Coordinates of C-alpha atoms in Angstrom, one line a residue:
Chain P
M26 CA -106.0 171.8 -44.4
T27 CA -109.1 170.9 -42.0
K28 CA -111.3 168.6 -42.6
L29 CA -114.2 168.9 -40.3
M30 CA -117.9 168.1 -40.4
K31 CA -120.5 170.5 -39.7
G32 CA -123.2 169.7 -37.3
R33 CA -126.1 171.8 -36.0
T34 CA -124.1 172.8 -33.1
G35 CA -120.6 172.9 -34.5
D36 CA -117.7 171.1 -35.9
W37 CA -116.8 167.6 -35.8
E38 CA -113.9 165.7 -36.8
V39 CA -114.2 162.1 -37.9
V40 CA -111.5 159.7 -37.0
I41 CA -110.8 156.6 -39.4
G42 CA -108.8 153.5 -39.0
L43 CA -108.6 151.0 -41.5
E44 CA -108.6 147.2 -41.4
V45 CA -107.8 146.1 -45.2
H46 CA -108.1 142.1 -46.1
A47 CA -105.6 141.6 -48.7
Q48 CA -106.0 138.0 -50.3
A49 CA -102.4 136.8 -50.7
T50 CA -101.6 135.8 -54.5
T51 CA -101.0 132.0 -53.9
K52 CA -102.1 129.1 -56.0
S53 CA -103.0 127.0 -53.0
K54 CA -104.9 128.0 -49.5
L55 CA -102.7 128.9 -46.4
F56 CA -103.3 125.4 -44.6
S57 CA -104.1 123.3 -47.8
G58 CA -103.3 122.1 -51.1
A59 CA -106.8 123.1 -52.4
A60 CA -106.9 125.8 -55.3
T61 CA -108.0 129.6 -54.8
D62 CA -108.8 130.0 -58.3
F63 CA -111.9 133.2 -58.4
G64 CA -115.0 131.5 -59.6
A65 CA -114.7 128.1 -59.6
E66 CA -117.9 125.6 -59.4
P67 CA -119.2 125.9 -55.7
N68 CA -117.2 123.5 -53.2
T69 CA -115.0 121.7 -55.8
Q70 CA -111.8 123.8 -54.1
V71 CA -112.3 122.3 -50.9
S72 CA -110.2 119.9 -49.2
L73 CA -110.7 117.6 -46.0
V74 CA -108.7 120.5 -44.2
D75 CA -110.9 123.3 -45.1
A76 CA -114.0 121.7 -44.7
A77 CA -112.8 120.6 -41.1
M78 CA -113.0 117.2 -41.1
P79 CA -112.2 115.7 -37.7
G80 CA -108.1 114.6 -37.5
M81 CA -107.1 116.9 -40.5
L82 CA -104.2 119.0 -39.9
P83 CA -103.1 122.2 -41.1
V84 CA -99.9 122.7 -43.0
L85 CA -98.6 126.3 -44.0
N86 CA -97.9 127.3 -47.1
E87 CA -94.5 128.8 -47.9
L88 CA -95.5 131.1 -50.2
S89 CA -98.2 133.0 -48.0
V90 CA -95.4 133.3 -45.3
R91 CA -93.2 134.9 -47.9
Q92 CA -96.0 137.3 -49.2
A93 CA -96.9 138.6 -45.8
V94 CA -93.1 139.5 -45.1
L95 CA -92.9 140.9 -48.7
T96 CA -96.0 142.7 -48.1
G97 CA -94.2 144.2 -44.4
L98 CA -91.1 145.2 -45.7
A99 CA -92.9 147.3 -48.7
L100 CA -94.9 149.0 -45.9
K101 CA -91.3 149.8 -44.1
A102 CA -92.5 147.5 -41.3
K103 CA -91.1 145.4 -38.5
I104 CA -91.2 141.8 -39.5
N105 CA -91.1 139.8 -36.7
L106 CA -89.2 136.7 -36.9
H107 CA -91.1 134.9 -33.9
S108 CA -95.1 135.0 -34.8
V109 CA -97.9 132.5 -33.4
F110 CA -100.9 131.2 -35.1
A111 CA -104.2 131.8 -32.9
R112 CA -107.7 130.4 -33.2
K113 CA -109.9 132.8 -32.9
N114 CA -113.4 131.6 -32.2
Y115 CA -117.3 131.9 -33.2
F116 CA -119.8 130.1 -35.2
Y117 CA -121.1 131.2 -38.2
P118 CA -122.3 128.1 -41.1
D119 CA -119.3 129.7 -43.6
L120 CA -116.7 129.0 -41.0
P121 CA -116.4 125.1 -40.8
Q122 CA -113.9 125.1 -38.3
G123 CA -115.9 126.7 -35.6
Y124 CA -112.9 129.2 -35.2
Q125 CA -110.6 131.1 -38.3
I126 CA -106.7 130.6 -37.4
S127 CA -105.6 134.2 -37.2
Q128 CA -102.4 135.9 -35.4
Y129 CA -103.2 137.6 -32.4
E130 CA -100.9 138.8 -29.8
Q131 CA -97.8 137.8 -31.9
P132 CA -98.4 138.4 -35.7
I133 CA -96.0 138.1 -38.6
V134 CA -95.7 141.8 -39.0
G135 CA -95.8 144.8 -36.8
A136 CA -95.7 149.0 -37.7
G137 CA -94.8 150.2 -40.4
E138 CA -96.6 153.2 -42.5
I139 CA -97.7 154.2 -46.0
T140 CA -97.2 157.7 -47.5
V141 CA -100.7 158.4 -48.8
D142 CA -101.3 161.2 -51.6
L143 CA -104.3 163.1 -51.4
P144 CA -106.5 164.8 -54.0
D145 CA -105.4 168.4 -53.5
G146 CA -101.4 167.1 -54.0
E147 CA -100.5 166.8 -50.3
T148 CA -99.2 163.9 -48.9
K149 CA -100.0 162.6 -45.3
T150 CA -98.5 159.4 -43.6
V151 CA -100.9 156.7 -42.4
G152 CA -99.2 154.6 -39.3
I153 CA -99.5 151.0 -39.9
E154 CA -100.3 149.0 -36.7
R155 CA -99.6 145.3 -37.9
L156 CA -100.2 142.8 -40.5
H157 CA -101.0 139.5 -39.7
L158 CA -101.9 135.9 -41.6
E159 CA -105.4 134.5 -41.4
Q160 CA -107.8 132.3 -43.1
D161 CA -110.4 133.5 -45.3
A162 CA -113.9 132.1 -44.2
G163 CA -116.3 130.5 -46.9
K164 CA -118.8 132.2 -48.8
S165 CA -122.8 132.3 -47.5
L166 CA -125.2 132.9 -50.5
H167 CA -128.4 134.3 -49.0
D168 CA -130.7 135.3 -52.3
Q169 CA -130.8 131.2 -53.8
H170 CA -133.4 130.5 -51.7
P171 CA -136.5 131.7 -49.6
A172 CA -135.8 130.0 -46.1
Q173 CA -132.4 128.9 -46.4
S174 CA -128.5 130.1 -47.2
Y175 CA -126.2 128.6 -49.6
I176 CA -122.8 127.8 -48.3
D177 CA -119.8 127.5 -50.7
L178 CA -116.3 126.5 -48.9
N179 CA -114.1 127.3 -52.3
R180 CA -112.7 130.6 -50.1
A181 CA -112.7 129.1 -47.1
G182 CA -109.3 128.8 -45.8
V183 CA -107.5 130.9 -48.3
T184 CA -104.7 133.3 -47.1
L185 CA -105.4 136.4 -46.0
M186 CA -103.2 139.5 -45.0
E187 CA -105.3 141.7 -42.5
I188 CA -103.5 145.1 -42.6
V189 CA -104.3 147.3 -39.7
S190 CA -104.1 150.9 -39.9
R191 CA -103.5 153.5 -37.0
P192 CA -106.3 155.7 -36.2
D193 CA -105.0 157.8 -38.8
M194 CA -107.2 159.2 -41.4
R195 CA -109.6 162.3 -40.8
S196 CA -111.8 162.3 -44.2
S197 CA -113.3 159.8 -46.6
D198 CA -111.2 160.9 -49.3
E199 CA -108.2 160.1 -47.0
A200 CA -109.4 156.8 -46.2
A201 CA -110.0 156.1 -50.3
A202 CA -106.3 157.5 -50.6
Y203 CA -105.1 154.9 -48.3
V204 CA -106.6 151.8 -50.1
E205 CA -105.7 153.0 -53.5
K206 CA -102.3 153.8 -52.2
L207 CA -102.1 150.3 -50.1
R208 CA -103.5 148.7 -53.3
S209 CA -100.9 150.1 -55.7
I210 CA -98.1 148.7 -53.7
L211 CA -99.6 145.6 -53.2
R212 CA -100.0 145.3 -57.0
Y213 CA -96.1 146.3 -57.3
I214 CA -94.8 143.7 -55.4
G215 CA -97.2 141.1 -56.3
S216 CA -98.4 139.9 -52.7
C217 CA -102.2 141.0 -53.7
D218 CA -104.4 141.3 -57.1
G219 CA -106.1 144.0 -55.5
N220 CA -109.4 143.1 -57.4
M221 CA -112.0 144.4 -55.1
Q222 CA -114.6 143.2 -57.1
E223 CA -113.5 140.0 -56.9
G224 CA -112.8 140.3 -53.0
S225 CA -109.7 140.0 -53.0
M226 CA -109.5 143.3 -51.2
R227 CA -112.1 144.3 -48.3
A228 CA -112.0 147.0 -45.8
D229 CA -113.1 147.3 -42.4
A230 CA -113.7 150.9 -41.6
N231 CA -113.6 152.2 -37.9
V232 CA -115.4 155.0 -38.1
S233 CA -115.9 157.6 -34.9
V234 CA -116.8 161.6 -34.0
R235 CA -115.3 163.9 -31.8
R236 CA -115.1 167.7 -31.1
P237 CA -112.0 169.3 -32.6
G238 CA -109.1 168.3 -29.9
A239 CA -111.2 166.2 -27.6
P240 CA -110.1 162.5 -26.7
L241 CA -111.5 159.8 -29.4
G242 CA -115.1 159.0 -29.3
T243 CA -116.8 155.9 -29.1
R244 CA -116.1 154.0 -32.6
C245 CA -118.5 151.5 -34.9
E246 CA -116.6 149.0 -37.1
I247 CA -118.6 149.0 -40.6
K248 CA -117.6 145.4 -41.9
N249 CA -116.6 144.4 -45.6
V250 CA -116.5 147.4 -47.8
N251 CA -115.6 146.2 -51.2
S252 CA -115.2 149.0 -53.3
I253 CA -113.6 152.5 -52.8
R254 CA -116.5 154.3 -53.9
F255 CA -118.9 152.3 -51.2
L256 CA -116.2 152.7 -48.8
K257 CA -116.1 156.7 -48.6
Q258 CA -120.2 156.4 -48.9
A259 CA -120.3 154.4 -45.6
I260 CA -117.6 156.7 -43.9
E261 CA -119.7 159.7 -44.8
Y262 CA -123.1 158.3 -43.9
E263 CA -121.7 156.7 -40.6
A264 CA -119.8 159.7 -39.4
A265 CA -123.2 162.2 -40.4
R266 CA -125.2 159.3 -38.5
Q267 CA -123.1 159.6 -35.3
I268 CA -122.8 163.3 -35.1
E269 CA -127.1 163.7 -35.6
I270 CA -127.5 161.0 -32.5
I271 CA -124.7 163.0 -30.4
E272 CA -126.4 166.4 -31.3
D273 CA -129.5 165.0 -30.1
G274 CA -128.3 164.0 -26.7
G275 CA -127.8 160.2 -27.4
K276 CA -124.6 158.4 -26.9
I277 CA -122.8 155.9 -29.7
G278 CA -122.9 152.6 -28.9
Q279 CA -120.2 150.6 -30.0
E280 CA -121.1 148.0 -32.6
T281 CA -120.6 146.0 -35.8
R282 CA -122.5 147.8 -38.7
L283 CA -123.0 146.5 -42.5
F284 CA -123.1 148.8 -45.3
D285 CA -126.2 148.5 -47.9
A286 CA -124.9 149.8 -50.8
A287 CA -128.4 149.9 -52.6
K288 CA -129.6 151.8 -49.8
G289 CA -126.4 153.9 -49.2
E290 CA -126.4 153.5 -45.4
T291 CA -125.1 151.5 -42.4
R292 CA -126.8 149.7 -40.3
S293 CA -126.5 147.6 -37.2
M294 CA -125.3 144.1 -37.8
R295 CA -124.5 142.0 -34.7
S296 CA -126.6 143.2 -31.5
K297 CA -125.5 140.6 -29.2
E298 CA -122.8 142.1 -26.8
D299 CA -120.9 139.1 -27.0
A300 CA -120.1 139.2 -30.5
H301 CA -116.4 140.3 -29.7
D302 CA -115.9 137.5 -27.4
Y303 CA -113.4 135.4 -29.5
R304 CA -111.6 133.7 -26.8
Y305 CA -108.1 133.8 -28.9
F306 CA -106.0 131.3 -27.9
P307 CA -102.3 129.7 -29.8
D308 CA -103.3 127.0 -31.9
P309 CA -102.3 123.8 -30.9
D310 CA -102.1 122.4 -34.3
L311 CA -99.4 124.8 -35.1
L312 CA -95.9 125.3 -34.1
P313 CA -94.7 129.1 -34.0
L314 CA -93.7 130.3 -37.0
D315 CA -90.1 131.2 -36.7
L316 CA -88.1 133.2 -39.7
D317 CA -84.7 133.2 -40.6
P318 CA -83.0 136.5 -40.9
G319 CA -81.5 135.6 -43.8
F320 CA -84.7 134.6 -45.6
V321 CA -86.1 138.3 -44.5
D322 CA -83.1 139.9 -45.8
R323 CA -83.2 138.5 -49.2
L324 CA -86.8 139.3 -49.7
K325 CA -85.5 142.7 -48.6
Q326 CA -83.0 142.8 -51.5
S327 CA -85.5 141.3 -53.9
L328 CA -88.1 144.3 -53.4
P329 CA -88.4 146.5 -56.6
E330 CA -88.7 149.9 -56.4
L331 CA -92.0 151.1 -55.0
P332 CA -94.1 153.9 -56.1
D333 CA -93.1 156.5 -54.0
E334 CA -89.4 156.2 -54.8
K335 CA -90.3 155.7 -58.6
K336 CA -92.5 158.9 -58.1
A337 CA -89.4 160.7 -56.8
R338 CA -87.4 159.3 -59.3
F339 CA -89.7 160.7 -61.8
I340 CA -89.7 164.1 -60.6
A341 CA -85.9 164.2 -60.3
D342 CA -84.8 162.3 -63.5
Y343 CA -87.6 163.6 -65.8
A344 CA -89.0 166.7 -64.5
L345 CA -92.5 165.8 -64.2
S346 CA -94.8 167.7 -62.3
P347 CA -95.7 165.5 -58.8
Y348 CA -99.2 165.5 -60.2
D349 CA -98.1 163.8 -63.5
A350 CA -95.9 161.6 -61.5
G351 CA -98.0 160.1 -59.1
V352 CA -100.7 159.1 -62.2
L353 CA -97.3 157.5 -64.0
V354 CA -96.5 155.5 -61.0
A355 CA -100.0 154.1 -59.5
E356 CA -99.6 150.7 -61.8
R357 CA -96.2 149.3 -62.5
E358 CA -97.2 148.4 -66.0
T359 CA -97.8 152.3 -66.5
A360 CA -94.7 153.5 -65.3
E361 CA -92.7 150.5 -67.6
F362 CA -94.9 152.0 -70.5
F363 CA -94.1 155.5 -69.8
E364 CA -90.1 154.8 -69.5
T365 CA -90.1 153.0 -72.6
V366 CA -91.9 155.8 -74.7
A367 CA -89.7 158.4 -72.6
K368 CA -86.5 156.4 -73.6
G369 CA -83.9 159.1 -75.1
R370 CA -87.0 161.2 -75.8
D371 CA -88.6 164.7 -74.6
A372 CA -89.8 163.2 -71.2
K373 CA -92.7 165.7 -71.1
L374 CA -93.7 165.8 -74.1
A375 CA -94.1 161.8 -73.8
A376 CA -95.8 161.9 -70.5
N377 CA -98.3 164.3 -72.1
W378 CA -98.8 161.7 -75.1
V379 CA -99.1 158.5 -72.8
M380 CA -101.4 160.3 -70.2
S381 CA -103.7 162.4 -72.6
E382 CA -103.6 160.8 -76.2
L383 CA -102.8 156.9 -75.1
F384 CA -105.2 156.4 -71.6
G385 CA -108.0 159.1 -73.2
R386 CA -108.2 156.4 -76.5
L387 CA -107.7 153.1 -74.4
N388 CA -110.2 154.3 -72.0
K389 CA -112.9 155.3 -74.7
A390 CA -112.2 151.9 -76.3
D391 CA -112.0 150.1 -72.8
I392 CA -108.9 148.2 -73.9
A393 CA -106.4 147.5 -70.9
L394 CA -102.8 149.4 -71.4
A395 CA -101.2 145.5 -71.7
K396 CA -103.3 145.2 -74.7
S397 CA -102.5 148.6 -76.3
P398 CA -102.4 148.4 -80.0
V399 CA -100.0 151.0 -79.9
T400 CA -96.7 149.6 -78.4
P401 CA -94.4 151.9 -76.0
E402 CA -91.7 151.7 -78.9
A403 CA -94.1 152.9 -81.6
L404 CA -95.4 155.8 -79.2
G405 CA -91.8 156.7 -78.7
G406 CA -91.4 156.2 -82.8
L407 CA -94.1 159.2 -83.1
I408 CA -92.5 161.2 -80.4
G409 CA -89.4 161.2 -82.1
L410 CA -90.7 162.5 -85.5
I411 CA -92.7 165.3 -83.3
A412 CA -89.3 166.1 -81.8
D413 CA -87.2 165.9 -84.9
N414 CA -89.5 168.4 -87.0
T415 CA -90.6 165.6 -89.2
I416 CA -94.5 166.0 -88.7
S417 CA -96.2 169.0 -86.6
G418 CA -98.0 168.3 -83.1
R419 CA -101.4 168.2 -85.1
I420 CA -100.4 166.1 -87.6
A421 CA -99.1 163.7 -85.3
K422 CA -102.8 163.4 -83.3
D423 CA -104.1 162.1 -86.8
V424 CA -100.9 159.8 -87.2
F425 CA -101.6 158.6 -83.8
D426 CA -105.1 157.9 -84.4
E427 CA -104.6 155.8 -87.4
M428 CA -101.8 154.2 -85.6
F429 CA -104.8 153.1 -82.8
E430 CA -106.8 151.7 -85.3
T431 CA -104.3 149.5 -87.7
G432 CA -101.5 149.3 -85.2
K433 CA -98.8 150.5 -87.6
D434 CA -95.6 152.2 -87.5
A435 CA -95.5 156.3 -87.2
A436 CA -92.7 156.6 -90.1
A437 CA -94.9 154.3 -92.2
I438 CA -97.9 156.2 -92.0
V439 CA -96.1 159.5 -92.5
E440 CA -94.5 158.0 -95.2
A441 CA -97.5 156.7 -97.0
K442 CA -99.7 159.4 -96.3
G443 CA -97.2 162.0 -97.2
L444 CA -97.4 163.8 -94.2
K445 CA -94.2 165.1 -93.8
Q446 CA -94.0 168.7 -92.5
I447 CA -93.3 171.4 -94.8
T448 CA -90.1 172.9 -93.7
D449 CA -89.2 174.3 -97.1
T450 CA -89.4 178.2 -96.7
G451 CA -89.6 179.1 -100.3
A452 CA -92.6 176.5 -100.1
I453 CA -94.3 178.0 -97.2
E454 CA -93.4 181.7 -98.4
A455 CA -95.3 181.1 -101.6
V456 CA -98.6 180.4 -99.8
V457 CA -98.1 183.0 -97.1
D458 CA -98.0 185.7 -100.0
R459 CA -100.9 184.3 -101.8
I460 CA -102.6 184.7 -98.6
V461 CA -101.3 187.8 -97.9
A462 CA -102.1 189.4 -101.0
G463 CA -105.8 188.3 -101.1
S464 CA -106.8 189.4 -97.9
P465 CA -105.9 193.3 -97.4
D466 CA -108.7 193.7 -95.2
N467 CA -107.3 191.6 -92.7
V468 CA -103.7 193.1 -93.4
A469 CA -105.0 196.8 -92.3
Q470 CA -106.7 195.2 -89.2
Y471 CA -103.3 193.6 -88.2
K472 CA -101.3 196.7 -89.3
G473 CA -103.9 198.9 -87.3
G474 CA -103.0 197.0 -84.0
N475 CA -105.3 193.8 -84.2
A476 CA -102.7 191.4 -83.3
K477 CA -104.8 188.6 -82.5
V478 CA -105.8 188.6 -86.7
I479 CA -102.6 186.6 -87.0
G480 CA -104.1 183.6 -86.4
W481 CA -106.5 183.6 -88.9
F482 CA -103.6 183.8 -91.4
V483 CA -101.9 180.8 -89.8
G484 CA -105.0 179.0 -90.1
Q485 CA -105.5 179.9 -94.0
V486 CA -101.9 178.6 -94.4
M487 CA -102.1 175.4 -92.6
K488 CA -105.5 175.0 -94.7
E489 CA -103.7 175.4 -97.8
T490 CA -100.8 173.1 -96.8
Q491 CA -103.1 170.3 -95.3
G492 CA -101.7 171.3 -91.8
K493 CA -98.3 170.2 -93.0
A494 CA -96.8 173.4 -92.9
N495 CA -94.1 173.7 -90.2
P496 CA -95.9 176.2 -87.5
K497 CA -92.8 178.1 -86.4
L498 CA -91.8 179.0 -90.0
V499 CA -95.2 179.8 -90.7
N500 CA -95.3 182.2 -88.0
D501 CA -92.2 183.9 -88.7
L502 CA -93.1 184.2 -92.4
L503 CA -96.1 185.9 -91.8
R504 CA -94.7 188.6 -89.0
K505 CA -92.0 189.2 -91.5
K506 CA -94.7 189.8 -94.6
L507 CA -97.2 191.7 -92.2
G508 CA -94.7 193.8 -90.5
G509 CA -92.8 194.8 -93.6
Chain D
M19 CA -110.1 133.7 -10.1
P20 CA -112.9 131.9 -8.9
I21 CA -115.7 131.2 -11.9
D22 CA -119.4 131.9 -11.2
K23 CA -122.7 130.2 -12.4
A24 CA -123.3 133.4 -14.9
T25 CA -119.8 133.1 -16.6
V26 CA -120.3 129.3 -17.0
A27 CA -123.5 130.1 -18.6
K28 CA -121.8 132.8 -21.0
I29 CA -118.9 130.2 -21.7
A30 CA -121.3 127.6 -22.5
R31 CA -123.4 129.7 -24.9
L32 CA -120.1 130.8 -26.5
A33 CA -119.3 127.4 -27.0
R34 CA -122.8 126.2 -27.9
I35 CA -123.2 123.6 -25.4
R36 CA -125.8 123.1 -23.4
V37 CA -125.7 123.1 -19.8
P38 CA -128.5 122.9 -17.7
E39 CA -129.0 125.0 -15.0
A40 CA -128.8 122.1 -12.2
E41 CA -124.9 121.4 -13.7
Q42 CA -123.7 125.1 -13.6
E43 CA -122.9 125.4 -9.8
R44 CA -120.9 122.1 -9.9
L45 CA -119.4 123.0 -13.0
A46 CA -118.4 126.7 -11.7
G47 CA -116.6 125.0 -8.6
E48 CA -114.6 122.4 -10.8
L49 CA -113.3 125.6 -13.1
S50 CA -112.4 127.6 -10.3
N51 CA -110.6 124.7 -9.1
I52 CA -108.7 124.6 -12.4
L53 CA -107.9 128.0 -12.6
G54 CA -106.8 128.0 -9.5
W55 CA -104.5 125.3 -9.9
V56 CA -103.1 127.3 -13.1
E57 CA -102.8 130.5 -10.9
Q58 CA -100.6 128.4 -8.6
L59 CA -98.3 127.6 -11.7
A60 CA -98.2 131.4 -12.6
E61 CA -96.4 132.1 -9.1
V62 CA -93.3 130.5 -10.7
D63 CA -91.1 133.1 -12.0
T64 CA -90.9 132.5 -15.8
A65 CA -89.7 135.9 -17.1
D66 CA -86.5 134.5 -18.8
V67 CA -88.1 131.6 -20.2
R68 CA -89.2 130.6 -23.3
P69 CA -92.8 129.3 -23.6
M70 CA -92.0 125.5 -25.0
T71 CA -94.0 124.6 -27.4
S72 CA -92.7 121.1 -27.9
V73 CA -90.5 118.8 -26.4
V74 CA -88.3 118.5 -29.3
D75 CA -86.9 121.6 -31.0
A76 CA -89.4 121.4 -33.8
V77 CA -90.0 123.6 -36.7
P78 CA -93.2 123.9 -38.3
P79 CA -93.3 121.7 -41.7
M80 CA -94.2 123.7 -44.8
R81 CA -95.5 122.9 -47.8
P82 CA -94.5 124.8 -51.2
D83 CA -97.6 126.6 -52.9
E84 CA -98.8 123.5 -54.9
V85 CA -102.3 122.4 -55.7
T86 CA -102.4 119.2 -54.4
D87 CA -106.4 119.0 -53.4
G88 CA -109.8 119.9 -54.0
G89 CA -112.2 118.2 -56.7
R90 CA -113.8 116.0 -54.0
R91 CA -117.4 117.8 -53.8
D92 CA -119.3 114.7 -53.1
E93 CA -116.7 113.9 -50.3
I94 CA -117.2 117.3 -48.8
L95 CA -121.1 117.3 -48.8
A96 CA -121.3 113.9 -47.8
N97 CA -122.3 114.1 -44.5
S98 CA -124.7 117.0 -44.8
P99 CA -127.9 116.8 -44.1
N100 CA -128.8 119.4 -46.3
V101 CA -127.5 120.1 -49.9
A102 CA -128.8 121.9 -53.1
R103 CA -126.7 122.5 -55.9
G104 CA -123.6 121.6 -54.7
F105 CA -124.0 124.0 -52.0
F106 CA -124.3 123.3 -48.2
T107 CA -128.0 124.7 -47.2
V108 CA -128.8 125.9 -43.8
P109 CA -131.7 127.8 -42.2
K110 CA -131.1 131.3 -43.5
V111 CA -128.8 133.7 -41.6
V112 CA -129.5 137.2 -43.1
E113 CA -127.7 140.1 -41.1

């Protein structure tokens, strides 16, 4: 599958690498005991360490380390037992220390990979270069005052895992699929909540273009994109911009750019030539981090079944299509819900009910799966009633609607409303006889070779029986009567 | 690796330290001497020696993930010359 972009002078290949900043799920910060809750009053979750008061010393949060290692293991990456914290020096109002504590030459996690599921059903392996731990900066608000920026340090010092990919992606769709898969993995292991609206996951995109087969072009980095939709827009805009410059005879200058969501464009952010001169050096306040191999092994044992493994198992054990399996495993909760529904039942039927009926209703009512008025056990009960012919599939939809409204269980609704399927051949036969006798025209048509008219007869029988007649019996009886 | 005047000026700018031009030449000499000394140290073959990060065999202390700090906004903001509605305020920085 080629994913080239057309320019005026020929085809171009887009090359994308992503740096995703994922906030590690911890109650307190990477180097201080201040809280990390989202949405608190400004500067109320700031310790003297986060505010960089003189003489304060950072002390490492053991859960931050654990989350980073767990994430590395889930990305099939090399865990570096020895890693070093370094200072990345730059000045900005929301960075009180004047440097960010990060990791540079010796990160905690080395090379790994992610299998990305593409929209066309194909998969692609994207390399992970590294994952390192670092502090988040504070937040600057530029829209509170005409001449001032407002600074809130609540986020300063929160644990970030910066996950750097190889430049392996070739389209905005691949980049989006990569972020979705990474998010799914992080949520499975609980190392990051993946909430892009609240800034728990942000992406920087490195984008360059080249003629197919040519060496890599000069890249531009688009900073801090906070939704998958914006990421796609930013990459597409940026690639088109670069192609136009080169086709006009210009050159791309390496720079940092900002995505303006309102205008749908990227624009230059830091033009100073020394913007990237961070003068990293090992942080003298922090000893190197040495991990016990046993600690890493225990975390490896504790990894849950991850999306790829679960998907493979769903395809093998439940005979689901790769697409259905992919949808069901994207969120751990969805996969667990499905498995409870499918337990001891027809898996394909369970998948259909979960994906089309239940998801459809939940989306429409804007209810999260965890708050579903129909429990997985109740939905399983409904599917059981279909499977043992107590109700027809058509009646089941009405029963499901009522379950969704009232939270009642399927068997109780069927009993109370008398919706049990009519499987008594004699009773159905009587109705069939009456309808066949009452419409000689249609009978003649059928006998004249118009087989489709049988649909009309089935409809009439169903109408008479309020949909309760067993469809298979109705069909069999009609064919017998009409054919005879 | 000798340091020239231009490098001194650049480092000073990155570090936000004002170094008058008259002092840059002198500093270039001093810094070159320091680097020369470090280069001399680097001549020692240390290929098989682990970097020493502490004179005692120490491991970094870690803390459990517990909220033990925060809720001290007045103290945090106390030294700031400009404050509004619980925020630090600075001259507008817009990208």
